[in-house]
PDB file of C-alpha atoms and ligand atoms in Angstrom:
ATOM      1  CA  UNK A 948      38.890  92.320 129.979  1.00 72.00           C
ATOM      2  CA  UNK A 949      39.986  96.179 129.251  1.00 80.00           C
ATOM      3  CA  UNK A 950      41.867  96.487 131.941  1.00 83.00           C
ATOM      4  CA  UNK A 951      43.639  93.337 131.041  1.00 86.00           C
ATOM      5  CA  UNK A 952      44.710  94.592 127.933  1.00 90.00           C
ATOM      6  CA  UNK A 953      45.740  98.140 129.340  1.00 92.00           C
ATOM      7  CA  UNK A 954      48.034  95.840 131.602  1.00 96.00           C
ATOM      8  CA  UNK A 955      49.577  93.981 128.778  1.00 98.00           C
ATOM      9  CA  UNK A 956      50.681  97.087 126.889  1.00 97.00           C
ATOM     10  CA  UNK A 957      54.738  97.033 126.962  1.00 98.00           C
ATOM     11  CA  UNK A 958      54.600  93.645 128.320  1.00 98.00           C
ATOM     12  CA  UNK A 959      56.556  90.464 126.558  1.00 98.00           C
ATOM     13  CA  UNK A 960      54.826  87.315 126.739  1.00 98.00           C
ATOM     14  CA  UNK A 961      56.522  84.161 125.013  1.00 98.00           C
ATOM     15  CA  UNK A 962      54.393  81.127 124.313  1.00 98.00           C
ATOM     16  CA  UNK A 963      57.152  77.900 124.322  1.00 98.00           C
ATOM     17  CA  UNK A 964      56.754  73.989 124.764  1.00 97.00           C
ATOM     18  CA  UNK A 965      57.967  70.848 122.754  1.00 95.00           C
ATOM     19  CA  UNK A 966      57.575  70.114 118.829  1.00 94.00           C
ATOM     20  CA  UNK A 967      54.358  69.916 118.073  1.00 93.00           C
ATOM     21  CA  UNK A 968      52.586  71.381 121.301  1.00 94.00           C
ATOM     22  CA  UNK A 969      50.432  73.722 118.939  1.00 95.00           C
ATOM     23  CA  UNK A 970      52.167  77.028 119.537  1.00 96.00           C
ATOM     24  CA  UNK A 971      51.759  78.325 116.080  1.00 95.00           C
ATOM     25  CA  UNK A 972      47.875  78.161 116.469  1.00 97.00           C
ATOM     26  CA  UNK A 973      47.645  78.827 119.381  1.00 98.00           C
ATOM     27  CA  UNK A 974      49.817  82.287 119.367  1.00 98.00           C
ATOM     28  CA  UNK A 975      47.713  83.361 116.064  1.00 98.00           C
ATOM     29  CA  UNK A 976      44.648  83.046 118.354  1.00 98.00           C
ATOM     30  CA  UNK A 977      46.068  84.931 120.987  1.00 98.00           C
ATOM     31  CA  UNK A 978      47.048  87.509 119.015  1.00 98.00           C
ATOM     32  CA  UNK A 979      43.492  87.646 117.174  1.00 97.00           C
ATOM     33  CA  UNK A 980      42.494  87.880 120.789  1.00 97.00           C
ATOM     34  CA  UNK A 981      44.540  90.754 122.078  1.00 97.00           C
ATOM     35  CA  UNK A 982      44.651  92.376 118.938  1.00 96.00           C
ATOM     36  CA  UNK A 983      40.405  92.331 119.196  1.00 96.00           C
ATOM     37  CA  UNK A 984      40.732  93.782 122.735  1.00 95.00           C
ATOM     38  CA  UNK A 985      42.475  97.016 121.495  1.00 95.00           C
ATOM     39  CA  UNK A 986      45.723  95.969 121.973  1.00 97.00           C
ATOM     40  CA  UNK A 987      48.439  96.819 119.679  1.00 97.00           C
ATOM     41  CA  UNK A 988      50.753  93.484 119.018  1.00 98.00           C
ATOM     42  CA  UNK A 989      54.205  92.614 117.806  1.00 98.00           C
ATOM     43  CA  UNK A 990      54.657  88.656 117.026  1.00 98.00           C
ATOM     44  CA  UNK A 991      58.432  87.419 116.998  1.00 98.00           C
ATOM     45  CA  UNK A 992      59.446  84.194 116.046  1.00 97.00           C
ATOM     46  CA  UNK A 993      62.726  83.037 117.720  1.00 98.00           C
ATOM     47  CA  UNK A 994      64.810  81.519 115.480  1.00 98.00           C
ATOM     48  CA  UNK A 995      64.196  84.189 113.169  1.00 98.00           C
ATOM     49  CA  UNK A 996      62.010  87.157 112.509  1.00 97.00           C
ATOM     50  CA  UNK A 997      65.089  89.248 110.930  1.00 98.00           C
ATOM     51  CA  UNK A 998      66.168  89.132 107.528  1.00 98.00           C
ATOM     52  CA  UNK A 999      69.545  88.024 109.640  1.00 98.00           C
ATOM     53  CA  UNK A1000      67.926  85.574 112.180  1.00 98.00           C
ATOM     54  CA  UNK A1001      65.727  83.794 109.263  1.00 98.00           C
ATOM     55  CA  UNK A1002      69.042  82.849 107.473  1.00 98.00           C
ATOM     56  CA  UNK A1003      70.550  81.737 110.832  1.00 98.00           C
ATOM     57  CA  UNK A1004      67.715  79.683 111.211  1.00 98.00           C
ATOM     58  CA  UNK A1005      67.966  78.218 107.601  1.00 98.00           C
ATOM     59  CA  UNK A1006      71.255  77.267 109.099  1.00 98.00           C
ATOM     60  CA  UNK A1007      69.885  76.288 112.206  1.00 97.00           C
ATOM     61  CA  UNK A1008      67.134  73.445 110.745  1.00 96.00           C
ATOM     62  CA  UNK A1009      69.199  72.150 107.755  1.00 96.00           C
ATOM     63  CA  UNK A1010      69.227  68.194 108.140  1.00 95.00           C
ATOM     64  CA  UNK A1011      72.908  68.515 106.461  1.00 96.00           C
ATOM     65  CA  UNK A1012      73.859  70.154 109.311  1.00 97.00           C
ATOM     66  CA  UNK A1013      74.451  66.437 111.439  1.00 95.00           C
ATOM     67  CA  UNK A1014      77.856  67.434 112.488  1.00 97.00           C
ATOM     68  CA  UNK A1015      76.726  70.805 114.621  1.00 97.00           C
ATOM     69  CA  UNK A1016      77.899  70.581 117.906  1.00 97.00           C
ATOM     70  CA  UNK A1017      75.343  71.999 120.738  1.00 97.00           C
ATOM     71  CA  UNK A1018      77.708  74.842 121.130  1.00 98.00           C
ATOM     72  CA  UNK A1019      77.711  75.662 117.836  1.00 98.00           C
ATOM     73  CA  UNK A1020      73.761  75.107 118.191  1.00 98.00           C
ATOM     74  CA  UNK A1021      73.939  77.579 121.349  1.00 98.00           C
ATOM     75  CA  UNK A1022      75.371  80.136 119.735  1.00 98.00           C
ATOM     76  CA  UNK A1023      73.519  80.388 116.466  1.00 98.00           C
ATOM     77  CA  UNK A1024      70.475  80.406 118.362  1.00 98.00           C
ATOM     78  CA  UNK A1025      71.487  83.237 120.824  1.00 98.00           C
ATOM     79  CA  UNK A1026      73.303  85.378 117.431  1.00 98.00           C
ATOM     80  CA  UNK A1027      69.574  84.852 116.307  1.00 98.00           C
ATOM     81  CA  UNK A1028      68.151  86.123 118.917  1.00 98.00           C
ATOM     82  CA  UNK A1029      70.233  88.883 119.875  1.00 98.00           C
ATOM     83  CA  UNK A1030      69.195  90.368 116.616  1.00 98.00           C
ATOM     84  CA  UNK A1031      65.387  90.056 117.334  1.00 99.00           C
ATOM     85  CA  UNK A1032      65.809  91.529 120.774  1.00 98.00           C
ATOM     86  CA  UNK A1033      67.567  94.792 119.013  1.00 98.00           C
ATOM     87  CA  UNK A1034      65.922  94.892 115.962  1.00 98.00           C
ATOM     88  CA  UNK A1035      62.393  94.155 116.875  1.00 98.00           C
ATOM     89  CA  UNK A1036      61.708  93.308 120.738  1.00 98.00           C
ATOM     90  CA  UNK A1037      63.026  96.105 122.309  1.00 98.00           C
ATOM     91  CA  UNK A1038      61.929  98.609 120.425  1.00 98.00           C
ATOM     92  CA  UNK A1039      58.425  97.103 120.223  1.00 98.00           C
ATOM     93  CA  UNK A1040      58.319  97.153 123.697  1.00 98.00           C
ATOM     94  CA  UNK A1041      59.621 100.675 123.992  1.00 98.00           C
ATOM     95  CA  UNK A1042      56.932 102.012 121.955  1.00 98.00           C
ATOM     96  CA  UNK A1043      54.246 100.226 124.420  1.00 97.00           C
ATOM     97  CA  UNK A1044      53.212  97.369 121.987  1.00 98.00           C
ATOM     98  CA  UNK A1045      53.091  93.981 123.718  1.00 98.00           C
ATOM     99  CA  UNK A1046      55.136  91.606 121.956  1.00 98.00           C
ATOM    100  CA  UNK A1047      54.006  87.761 121.631  1.00 98.00           C
ATOM    101  CA  UNK A1048      57.230  85.407 121.235  1.00 98.00           C
ATOM    102  CA  UNK A1049      57.260  82.249 119.552  1.00 98.00           C
ATOM    103  CA  UNK A1050      59.888  80.374 121.400  1.00 98.00           C
ATOM    104  CA  UNK A1051      62.939  81.862 123.521  1.00 98.00           C
ATOM    105  CA  UNK A1052      65.994  81.599 125.577  1.00 98.00           C
ATOM    106  CA  UNK A1053      63.616  78.606 127.681  1.00 98.00           C
ATOM    107  CA  UNK A1054      63.889  76.852 124.491  1.00 98.00           C
ATOM    108  CA  UNK A1055      67.435  77.001 124.681  1.00 98.00           C
ATOM    109  CA  UNK A1056      67.766  75.833 128.413  1.00 98.00           C
ATOM    110  CA  UNK A1057      65.233  73.181 127.024  1.00 98.00           C
ATOM    111  CA  UNK A1058      66.652  71.887 124.063  1.00 97.00           C
ATOM    112  CA  UNK A1059      70.653  72.477 123.920  1.00 98.00           C
ATOM    113  CA  UNK A1060      70.098  71.564 127.720  1.00 98.00           C
ATOM    114  CA  UNK A1061      69.324  68.175 126.776  1.00 97.00           C
ATOM    115  CA  UNK A1062      71.985  68.267 124.170  1.00 97.00           C
ATOM    116  CA  UNK A1063      74.189  68.436 127.530  1.00 97.00           C
ATOM    117  CA  UNK A1064      75.045  71.808 127.625  1.00 98.00           C
ATOM    118  CA  UNK A1065      74.591  73.198 131.380  1.00 97.00           C
ATOM    119  CA  UNK A1066      71.771  75.965 132.174  1.00 96.00           C
ATOM    120  CA  UNK A1067      73.964  78.152 133.714  1.00 96.00           C
ATOM    121  CA  UNK A1068      76.206  78.583 131.117  1.00 97.00           C
ATOM    122  CA  UNK A1069      72.755  79.044 128.745  1.00 98.00           C
ATOM    123  CA  UNK A1070      71.443  81.730 131.108  1.00 97.00           C
ATOM    124  CA  UNK A1071      75.059  83.599 130.898  1.00 98.00           C
ATOM    125  CA  UNK A1072      74.734  83.111 127.209  1.00 98.00           C
ATOM    126  CA  UNK A1073      71.483  84.666 126.921  1.00 98.00           C
ATOM    127  CA  UNK A1074      72.237  87.818 129.106  1.00 98.00           C
ATOM    128  CA  UNK A1075      75.083  88.188 126.762  1.00 98.00           C
ATOM    129  CA  UNK A1076      72.788  87.989 123.800  1.00 98.00           C
ATOM    130  CA  UNK A1077      69.587  89.660 125.037  1.00 98.00           C
ATOM    131  CA  UNK A1078      70.926  92.065 128.379  1.00 98.00           C
ATOM    132  CA  UNK A1079      67.526  92.236 130.253  1.00 98.00           C
ATOM    133  CA  UNK A1080      65.661  91.788 127.473  1.00 98.00           C
ATOM    134  CA  UNK A1081      63.349  89.254 128.878  1.00 98.00           C
ATOM    135  CA  UNK A1082      59.868  87.859 128.725  1.00 98.00           C
ATOM    136  CA  UNK A1083      57.666  88.924 131.503  1.00 98.00           C
ATOM    137  CA  UNK A1084      56.051  85.764 131.471  1.00 98.00           C
ATOM    138  CA  UNK A1085      56.648  82.396 129.575  1.00 98.00           C
ATOM    139  CA  UNK A1086      53.563  80.370 129.031  1.00 98.00           C
ATOM    140  CA  UNK A1087      54.937  76.174 128.609  1.00 98.00           C
ATOM    141  CA  UNK A1088      52.272  74.163 126.653  1.00 98.00           C
ATOM    142  CA  UNK A1089      52.647  71.041 128.278  1.00 98.00           C
ATOM    143  CA  UNK A1090      52.201  67.321 125.865  1.00 96.00           C
ATOM    144  CA  UNK A1091      53.776  64.661 126.198  1.00 95.00           C
ATOM    145  CA  UNK A1092      56.886  64.306 123.217  1.00 93.00           C
ATOM    146  CA  UNK A1093      55.562  61.402 121.645  1.00 93.00           C
ATOM    147  CA  UNK A1094      51.757  63.214 121.177  1.00 94.00           C
ATOM    148  CA  UNK A1095      53.695  66.024 119.939  1.00 94.00           C
ATOM    149  CA  UNK A1096      56.014  64.260 117.368  1.00 93.00           C
ATOM    150  CA  UNK A1097      53.220  62.572 116.331  1.00 91.00           C
ATOM    151  CA  UNK A1098      51.128  65.718 115.473  1.00 90.00           C
ATOM    152  CA  UNK A1099      54.001  66.794 113.386  1.00 90.00           C
ATOM    153  CA  UNK A1100      53.129  67.271 109.102  1.00 89.00           C
ATOM    154  CA  UNK A1101      55.615  66.627 106.478  1.00 92.00           C
ATOM    155  CA  UNK A1102      59.475  65.894 107.108  1.00 93.00           C
ATOM    156  CA  UNK A1103      60.892  66.664 110.317  1.00 94.00           C
ATOM    157  CA  UNK A1104      63.343  69.660 110.117  1.00 94.00           C
ATOM    158  CA  UNK A1105      67.537  68.501 112.155  1.00 91.00           C
ATOM    159  CA  UNK A1106      65.731  69.393 115.765  1.00 92.00           C
ATOM    160  CA  UNK A1107      62.540  67.200 115.304  1.00 93.00           C
ATOM    161  CA  UNK A1108      64.640  64.501 114.082  1.00 92.00           C
ATOM    162  CA  UNK A1109      66.566  63.748 117.232  1.00 93.00           C
ATOM    163  CA  UNK A1110      65.585  60.884 119.407  1.00 93.00           C
ATOM    164  CA  UNK A1111      62.407  60.273 121.510  1.00 94.00           C
ATOM    165  CA  UNK A1112      64.701  60.079 124.685  1.00 95.00           C
ATOM    166  CA  UNK A1113      65.877  63.561 123.837  1.00 96.00           C
ATOM    167  CA  UNK A1114      62.366  65.046 123.075  1.00 96.00           C
ATOM    168  CA  UNK A1115      61.364  63.528 126.617  1.00 97.00           C
ATOM    169  CA  UNK A1116      64.398  65.383 128.292  1.00 97.00           C
ATOM    170  CA  UNK A1117      63.607  68.811 126.584  1.00 97.00           C
ATOM    171  CA  UNK A1118      59.855  68.675 127.863  1.00 97.00           C
ATOM    172  CA  UNK A1119      60.872  67.256 131.551  1.00 98.00           C
ATOM    173  CA  UNK A1120      63.541  70.505 131.098  1.00 98.00           C
ATOM    174  CA  UNK A1121      60.505  72.723 130.278  1.00 98.00           C
ATOM    175  CA  UNK A1122      58.538  71.746 133.125  1.00 98.00           C
ATOM    176  CA  UNK A1123      61.571  71.998 135.547  1.00 98.00           C
ATOM    177  CA  UNK A1124      62.263  75.971 134.386  1.00 98.00           C
ATOM    178  CA  UNK A1125      58.540  76.535 135.306  1.00 98.00           C
ATOM    179  CA  UNK A1126      58.827  75.186 138.765  1.00 98.00           C
ATOM    180  CA  UNK A1127      61.765  77.414 139.337  1.00 97.00           C
ATOM    181  CA  UNK A1128      60.522  80.418 138.528  1.00 98.00           C
ATOM    182  CA  UNK A1129      56.398  80.243 138.536  1.00 97.00           C
ATOM    183  CA  UNK A1130      56.446  83.905 138.758  1.00 97.00           C
ATOM    184  CA  UNK A1131      57.658  84.381 135.461  1.00 98.00           C
ATOM    185  CA  UNK A1132      55.974  80.588 134.058  1.00 98.00           C
ATOM    186  CA  UNK A1133      53.092  79.312 133.275  1.00 98.00           C
ATOM    187  CA  UNK A1134      52.282  75.725 132.197  1.00 98.00           C
ATOM    188  CA  UNK A1135      49.382  74.960 130.224  1.00 98.00           C
ATOM    189  CA  UNK A1136      47.618  71.446 129.136  1.00 98.00           C
ATOM    190  CA  UNK A1137      48.099  71.218 125.905  1.00 97.00           C
ATOM    191  CA  UNK A1138      45.943  68.289 125.364  1.00 96.00           C
ATOM    192  CA  UNK A1139      42.378  68.931 123.844  1.00 94.00           C
ATOM    193  CA  UNK A1140      40.730  70.798 121.098  1.00 96.00           C
ATOM    194  CA  UNK A1141      42.270  74.022 119.911  1.00 97.00           C
ATOM    195  CA  UNK A1142      39.797  76.369 121.872  1.00 98.00           C
ATOM    196  CA  UNK A1143      39.993  74.260 124.560  1.00 98.00           C
ATOM    197  CA  UNK A1144      43.836  75.268 125.066  1.00 98.00           C
ATOM    198  CA  UNK A1145      43.625  78.680 124.226  1.00 98.00           C
ATOM    199  CA  UNK A1146      40.908  79.657 127.056  1.00 98.00           C
ATOM    200  CA  UNK A1147      43.578  77.314 129.506  1.00 98.00           C
ATOM    201  CA  UNK A1148      46.094  80.311 127.973  1.00 98.00           C
ATOM    202  CA  UNK A1149      43.655  83.375 128.395  1.00 97.00           C
ATOM    203  CA  UNK A1150      43.205  82.477 131.971  1.00 97.00           C
ATOM    204  CA  UNK A1151      47.050  81.559 132.972  1.00 98.00           C
ATOM    205  CA  UNK A1152      48.055  85.303 131.509  1.00 98.00           C
ATOM    206  CA  UNK A1153      44.716  86.665 133.394  1.00 96.00           C
ATOM    207  CA  UNK A1154      45.459  85.171 136.357  1.00 97.00           C
ATOM    208  CA  UNK A1155      49.503  86.153 135.897  1.00 97.00           C
ATOM    209  CA  UNK A1156      48.223  89.466 135.795  1.00 95.00           C
ATOM    210  CA  UNK A1157      46.058  89.678 138.705  1.00 89.00           C
TER     211      UNK A1157
HETATM  212  P1  TMP B1394      60.394  76.042 115.803  1.00 71.19           P
HETATM  213  O1  TMP B1394      59.450  74.535 116.274  1.00 71.19           O
HETATM  214  O2  TMP B1394      59.346  76.769 116.850  1.00 71.19           O
HETATM  215  O3  TMP B1394      60.135  76.453 114.525  1.00 71.19           O
HETATM  216  O4  TMP B1394      61.682  76.007 116.438  1.00 71.19           O
HETATM  217  C1  TMP B1394      62.764  75.380 115.683  1.00 71.19           C
HETATM  218  C2  TMP B1394      63.257  74.421 116.075  1.00 71.19           C
HETATM  219  O5  TMP B1394      64.407  74.609 117.152  1.00 71.19           O
HETATM  220  C3  TMP B1394      62.391  73.595 117.149  1.00 71.19           C
HETATM  221  O6  TMP B1394      62.996  72.218 117.124  1.00 71.19           O
HETATM  222  C4  TMP B1394      63.296  73.507 118.647  1.00 71.19           C
HETATM  223  C5  TMP B1394      64.446  74.365 118.379  1.00 71.19           C
HETATM  224  N1  TMP B1394      64.885  75.088 119.212  1.00 71.19           N
HETATM  225  C6  TMP B1394      66.296  74.941 119.799  1.00 71.19           C
HETATM  226  O7  TMP B1394      66.773  74.186 119.742  1.00 71.19           O
HETATM  227  N2  TMP B1394      66.504  75.884 120.532  1.00 71.19           N
HETATM  228  C7  TMP B1394      66.089  77.276 120.661  1.00 71.19           C
HETATM  229  O8  TMP B1394      66.794  77.785 121.647  1.00 71.19           O
HETATM  230  C8  TMP B1394      64.819  77.514 119.871  1.00 71.19           C
HETATM  231  C9  TMP B1394      64.471  78.409 120.245  1.00 71.19           C
HETATM  232  C10 TMP B1394      65.062  76.635 119.046  1.00 71.19           C
END
């Protein structure tokens, strides 16, 4: 375990996946685990995570903005991320912290891809936004769209309110990214108890670290 913690210093991990997959709970448990192991951890949320990013997040998720085009979405998610990479992620990695991200470019590939954007164009925009500040490992929490949306509480935001077909495509695009780059992605089954899923995440990270 001490060896694993040492290897995670200065690394950028992202937990991503469809809405309702349990990301937030799992990220909090993971951070507690890493911190208990003596690692300095920096948690970031995308979109958001900075004063500028939090304002962009509000614009993105506002249900009144029904007319927002997918290209506008793309640029706003990337703008929030550009600031996050500049203001928080890069300095934390440079200081040797382990950065744990709640979503990143993999979400844009999945969601705005499901909205009709070309994957290569999204990656290009990503390069402009964050340069080479890219995750070392992205863990995808895998769950059927119906199960994920069924777990959500409260009024859905603008993205959550999209049709079931959209959310099915989002899941497919997450899995496709993982299949295309198995050295940088791990897929974890998000069905089961909170503890079971956390153990699967830790096992996936340990396997990746080698
Ligand atoms: P959250 O559920 O992690 O708070 O994310 C907010 C919503 O924004 C969620 O429905 C997924 C969506 N999203 C995108 O459509 N594109 C992106 O690039 C990101 C980061 C999130």
